[in-house]
CSV table of C-alpha atoms in Angstrom, one decimal:
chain,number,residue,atom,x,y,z
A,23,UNK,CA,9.9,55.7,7.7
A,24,UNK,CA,10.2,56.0,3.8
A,25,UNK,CA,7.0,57.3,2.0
A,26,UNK,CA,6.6,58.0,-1.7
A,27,UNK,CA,3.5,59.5,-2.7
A,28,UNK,CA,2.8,59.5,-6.4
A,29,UNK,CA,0.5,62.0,-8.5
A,30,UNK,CA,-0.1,63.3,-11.9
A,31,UNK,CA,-2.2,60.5,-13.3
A,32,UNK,CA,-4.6,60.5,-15.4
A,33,UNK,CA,-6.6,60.3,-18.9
A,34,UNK,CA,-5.1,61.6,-21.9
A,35,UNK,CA,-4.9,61.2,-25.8
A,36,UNK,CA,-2.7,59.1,-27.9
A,37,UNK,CA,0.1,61.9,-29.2
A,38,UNK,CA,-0.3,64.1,-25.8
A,39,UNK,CA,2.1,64.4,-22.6
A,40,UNK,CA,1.9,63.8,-18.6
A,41,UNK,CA,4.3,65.3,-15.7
A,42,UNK,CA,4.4,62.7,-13.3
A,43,UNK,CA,5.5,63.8,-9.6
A,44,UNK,CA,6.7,61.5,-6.6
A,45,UNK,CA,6.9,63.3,-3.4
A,46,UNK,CA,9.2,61.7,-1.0
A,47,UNK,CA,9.4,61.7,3.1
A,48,UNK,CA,10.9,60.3,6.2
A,49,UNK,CA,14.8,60.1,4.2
A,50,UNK,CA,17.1,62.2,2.7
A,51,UNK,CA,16.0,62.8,-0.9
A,52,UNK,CA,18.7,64.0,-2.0
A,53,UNK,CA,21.4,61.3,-1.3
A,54,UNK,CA,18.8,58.5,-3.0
A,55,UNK,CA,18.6,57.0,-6.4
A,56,UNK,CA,15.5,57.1,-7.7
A,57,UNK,CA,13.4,54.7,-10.0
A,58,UNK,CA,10.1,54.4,-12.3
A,59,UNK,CA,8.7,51.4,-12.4
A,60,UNK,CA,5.5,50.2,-14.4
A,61,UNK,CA,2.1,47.4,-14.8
A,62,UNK,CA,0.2,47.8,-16.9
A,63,UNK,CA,-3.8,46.6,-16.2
A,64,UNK,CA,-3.4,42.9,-15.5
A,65,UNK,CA,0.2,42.4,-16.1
A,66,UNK,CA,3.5,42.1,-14.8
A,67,UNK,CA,6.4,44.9,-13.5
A,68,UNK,CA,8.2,46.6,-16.2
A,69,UNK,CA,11.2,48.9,-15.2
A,70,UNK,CA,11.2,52.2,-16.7
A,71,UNK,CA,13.9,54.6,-15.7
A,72,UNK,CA,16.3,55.5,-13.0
A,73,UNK,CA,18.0,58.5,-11.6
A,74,UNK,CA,21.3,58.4,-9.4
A,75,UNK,CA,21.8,61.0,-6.7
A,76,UNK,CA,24.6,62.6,-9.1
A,77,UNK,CA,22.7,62.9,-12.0
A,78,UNK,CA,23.0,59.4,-13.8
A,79,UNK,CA,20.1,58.5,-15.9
A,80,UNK,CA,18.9,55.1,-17.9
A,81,UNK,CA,15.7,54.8,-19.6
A,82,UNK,CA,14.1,51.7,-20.7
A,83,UNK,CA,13.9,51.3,-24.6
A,84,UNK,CA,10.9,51.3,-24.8
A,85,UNK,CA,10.9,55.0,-23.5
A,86,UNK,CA,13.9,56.6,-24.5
A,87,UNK,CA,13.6,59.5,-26.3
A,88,UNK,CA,10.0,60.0,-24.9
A,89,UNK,CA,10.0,60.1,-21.3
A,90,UNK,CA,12.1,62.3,-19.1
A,91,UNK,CA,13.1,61.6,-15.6
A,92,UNK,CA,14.4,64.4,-13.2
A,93,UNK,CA,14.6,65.4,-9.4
A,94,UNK,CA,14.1,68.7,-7.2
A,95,UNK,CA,15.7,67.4,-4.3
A,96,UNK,CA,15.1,71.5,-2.5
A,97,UNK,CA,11.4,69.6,-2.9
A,98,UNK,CA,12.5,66.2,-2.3
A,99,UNK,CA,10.5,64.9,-5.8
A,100,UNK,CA,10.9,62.9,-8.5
A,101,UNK,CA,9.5,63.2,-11.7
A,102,UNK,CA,8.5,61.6,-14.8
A,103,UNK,CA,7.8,63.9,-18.0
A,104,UNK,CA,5.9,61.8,-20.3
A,105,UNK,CA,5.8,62.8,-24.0
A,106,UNK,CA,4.1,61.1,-27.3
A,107,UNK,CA,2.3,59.1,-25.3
A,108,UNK,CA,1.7,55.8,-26.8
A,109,UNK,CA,-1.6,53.2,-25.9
A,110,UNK,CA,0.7,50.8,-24.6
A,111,UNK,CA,2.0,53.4,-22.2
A,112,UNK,CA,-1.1,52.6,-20.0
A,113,UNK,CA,-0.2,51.6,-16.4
A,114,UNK,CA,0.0,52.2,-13.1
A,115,UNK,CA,3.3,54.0,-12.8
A,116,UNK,CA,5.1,53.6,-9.0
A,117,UNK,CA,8.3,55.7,-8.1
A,118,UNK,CA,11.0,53.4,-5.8
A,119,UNK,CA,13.3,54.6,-3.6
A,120,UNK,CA,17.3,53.4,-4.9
A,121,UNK,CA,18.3,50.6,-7.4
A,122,UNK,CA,17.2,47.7,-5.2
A,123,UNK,CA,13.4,49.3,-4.9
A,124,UNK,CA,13.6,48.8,-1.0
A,125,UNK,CA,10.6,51.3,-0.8
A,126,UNK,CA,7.3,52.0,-3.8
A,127,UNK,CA,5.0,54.7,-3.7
A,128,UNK,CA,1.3,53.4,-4.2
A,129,UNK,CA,0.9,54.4,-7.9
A,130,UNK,CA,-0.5,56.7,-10.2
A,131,UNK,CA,-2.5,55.3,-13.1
A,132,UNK,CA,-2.2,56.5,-16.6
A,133,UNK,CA,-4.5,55.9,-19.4
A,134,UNK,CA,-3.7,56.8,-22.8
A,135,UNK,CA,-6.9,56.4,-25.1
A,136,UNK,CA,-8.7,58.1,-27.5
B,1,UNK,CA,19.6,43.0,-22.0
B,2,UNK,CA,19.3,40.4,-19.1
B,3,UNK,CA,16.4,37.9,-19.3
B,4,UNK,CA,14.6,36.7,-16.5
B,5,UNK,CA,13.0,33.5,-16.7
B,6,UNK,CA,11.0,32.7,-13.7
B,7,UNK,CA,9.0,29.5,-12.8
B,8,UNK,CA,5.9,28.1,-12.3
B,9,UNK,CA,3.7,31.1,-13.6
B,10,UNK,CA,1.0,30.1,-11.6
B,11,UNK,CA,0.7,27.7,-8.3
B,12,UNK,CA,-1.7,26.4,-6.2
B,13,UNK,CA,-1.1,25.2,-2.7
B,14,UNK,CA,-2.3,25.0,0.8
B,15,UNK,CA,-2.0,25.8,4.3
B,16,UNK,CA,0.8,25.1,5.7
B,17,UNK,CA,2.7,24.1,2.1
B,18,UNK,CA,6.4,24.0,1.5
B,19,UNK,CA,6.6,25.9,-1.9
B,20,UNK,CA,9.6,26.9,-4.2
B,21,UNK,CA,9.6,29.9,-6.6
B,22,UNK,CA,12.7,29.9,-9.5
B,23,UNK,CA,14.4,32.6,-11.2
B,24,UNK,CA,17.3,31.7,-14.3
B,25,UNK,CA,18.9,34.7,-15.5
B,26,UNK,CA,20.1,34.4,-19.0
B,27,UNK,CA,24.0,35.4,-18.0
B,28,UNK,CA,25.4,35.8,-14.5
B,29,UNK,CA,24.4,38.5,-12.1
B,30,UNK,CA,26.7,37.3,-9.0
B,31,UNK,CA,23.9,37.7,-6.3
B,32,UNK,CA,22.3,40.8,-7.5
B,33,UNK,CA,18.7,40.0,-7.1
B,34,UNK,CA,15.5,40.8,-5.6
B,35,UNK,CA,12.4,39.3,-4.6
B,36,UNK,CA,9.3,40.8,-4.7
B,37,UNK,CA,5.2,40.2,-3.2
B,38,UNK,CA,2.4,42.1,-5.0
B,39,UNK,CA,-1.1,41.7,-3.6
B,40,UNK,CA,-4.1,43.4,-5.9
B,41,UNK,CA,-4.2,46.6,-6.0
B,42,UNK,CA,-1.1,47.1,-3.6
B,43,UNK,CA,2.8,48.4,-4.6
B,44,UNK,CA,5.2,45.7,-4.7
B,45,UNK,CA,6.5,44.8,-1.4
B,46,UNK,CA,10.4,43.8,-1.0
B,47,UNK,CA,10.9,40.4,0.5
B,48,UNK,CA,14.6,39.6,0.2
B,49,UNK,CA,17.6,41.6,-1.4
B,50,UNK,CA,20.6,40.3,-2.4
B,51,UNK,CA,19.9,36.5,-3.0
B,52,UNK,CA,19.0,35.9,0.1
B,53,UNK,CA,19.1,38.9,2.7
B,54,UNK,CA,15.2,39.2,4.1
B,55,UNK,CA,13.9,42.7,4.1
B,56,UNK,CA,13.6,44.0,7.7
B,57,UNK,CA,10.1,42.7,9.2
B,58,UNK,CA,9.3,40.4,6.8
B,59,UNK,CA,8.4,37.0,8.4
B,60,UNK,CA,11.8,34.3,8.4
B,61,UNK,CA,9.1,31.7,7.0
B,62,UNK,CA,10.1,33.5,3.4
B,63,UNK,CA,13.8,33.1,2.4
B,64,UNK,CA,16.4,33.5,-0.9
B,65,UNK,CA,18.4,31.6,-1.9
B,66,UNK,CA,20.8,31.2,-5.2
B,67,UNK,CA,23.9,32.6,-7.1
B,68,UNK,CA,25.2,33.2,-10.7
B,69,UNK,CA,22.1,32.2,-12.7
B,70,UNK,CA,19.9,30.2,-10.9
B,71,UNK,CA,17.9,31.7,-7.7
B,72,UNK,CA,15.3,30.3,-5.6
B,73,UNK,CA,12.4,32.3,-3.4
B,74,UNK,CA,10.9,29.5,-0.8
B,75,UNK,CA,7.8,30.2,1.5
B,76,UNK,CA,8.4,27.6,4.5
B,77,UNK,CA,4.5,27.3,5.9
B,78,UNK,CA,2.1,28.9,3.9
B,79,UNK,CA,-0.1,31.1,5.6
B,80,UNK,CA,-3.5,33.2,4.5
B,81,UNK,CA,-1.5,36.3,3.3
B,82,UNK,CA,1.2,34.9,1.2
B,83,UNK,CA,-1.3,34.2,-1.3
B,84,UNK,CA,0.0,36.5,-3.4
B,85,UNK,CA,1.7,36.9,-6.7
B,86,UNK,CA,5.8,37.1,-6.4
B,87,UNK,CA,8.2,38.7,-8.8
B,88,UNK,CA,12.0,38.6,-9.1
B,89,UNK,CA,14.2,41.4,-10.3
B,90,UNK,CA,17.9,41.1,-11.4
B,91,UNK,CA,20.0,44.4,-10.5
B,92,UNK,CA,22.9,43.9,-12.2
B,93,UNK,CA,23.1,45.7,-14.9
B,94,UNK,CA,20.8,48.5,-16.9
B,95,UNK,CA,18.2,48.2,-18.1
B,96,UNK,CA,16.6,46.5,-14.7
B,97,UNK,CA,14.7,43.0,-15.3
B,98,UNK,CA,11.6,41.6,-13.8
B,99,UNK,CA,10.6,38.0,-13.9
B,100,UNK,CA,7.0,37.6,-15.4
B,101,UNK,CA,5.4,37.2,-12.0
B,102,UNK,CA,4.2,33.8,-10.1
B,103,UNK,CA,0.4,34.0,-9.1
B,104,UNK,CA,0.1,31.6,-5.9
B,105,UNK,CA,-3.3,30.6,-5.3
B,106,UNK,CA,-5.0,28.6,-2.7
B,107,UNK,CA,-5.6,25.1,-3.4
């Protein structure tokens, strides 16, 4: 069975930076595409960014430039490097296994505020 | 970017109700989309992918349905757990679209 298990969450100020991780079981890491998706409190699903098993990358708009997705597939994990982190980056963040999100982790929340 | 336009926002049924959840996309996506149930405080659970294939162990009461632009999620006989609230995404093309969500309440 897929798991995802996502960590790194937390408080932190306007300005600072996060390192999500996703730790991934029960499949072969290493051959999956990989996605970030986010809600914030109260509202709907907004895709973030995704990683192809041979290194192809998209980021949302509304993070490029910001956030940095990457794998370690020797530690089958994903993770999300979060930079300039913005109040409207507040959410529960979920990692998702390929690009039809077949499996989620349970979510990490991340609160920007000052 | 693709826009997904999806319909009622809300809905309140009952027991046993028939109902019918709408996606448009705003240009063709062929079949390329997912639906979605999120209860509070859960991950999003995958109910069908591809239009209309139902996710391994998810009860044939839900089913997909829809090509092109227009897309349809039905729920057959409405039981205690479906009450729920249901997004669609479109996986067409980057970057990935969700609908805005359908809260389904009980009546």
């Amino acid at each position: 069975e897929m798991q995802l298990v996502e960590s790194g969450g937390g408080l932190v100020q306007p300005g600072g930076s996060l390192r999500l991780s996703c730790a991934a079981s029960g499949f072969t890491f290493s051959s999956w595409s990989m996605s970030w998706v986010r809600q914030a409190p109260g509202k709907g699903l907004e895709w973030v960014s995704y990683l192809s098993s041979t290194g192809t990358i998209y980021y949302a708009d509304s993070v490029k430039g910001r956030f940095t997705i990457s794998r370690d597939n020797a530690k089958n994990s994903l993770y999300l490097q979060m930079n300039s982190l913005r109040v409207d980056d507040t959410a529960t963040y979920f990692c998702a296994t390929g690009g039809g999100y077949g499996s989620w982790g349970p979510g990490t929340l991340v609160t920007v505020s000052s | 970017d693709i826009q997904m336009t999806q319909s009622p926002s809300s809905l309140s049924a009952s027991l046993g109700d028939r109902v019918t959840i709408t996606c448009r996309a705003s240009q063709a996506i062929r079949n390329d989309l997912n639906w979605f149930q999120q209860r509070p405080g859960k991950a999003p659970k995958r109910l069908i992918y591809d239009a209309t294939t139902l996710q391994s162990g998810v009860p044939s009461r839900f089913s997909g349905s829809g090509s092109g632009t227009e897309f349809t999620l039905t729920i057959s006989s409405l039981q205690p757990e479906d009450f729920a609230t249901y997004y669609c995404l479109q996986h067409n093309t980057y970057p990935r679209t969700f609908g805005q969500g359908t809260k389904l309440e009980i009546k």
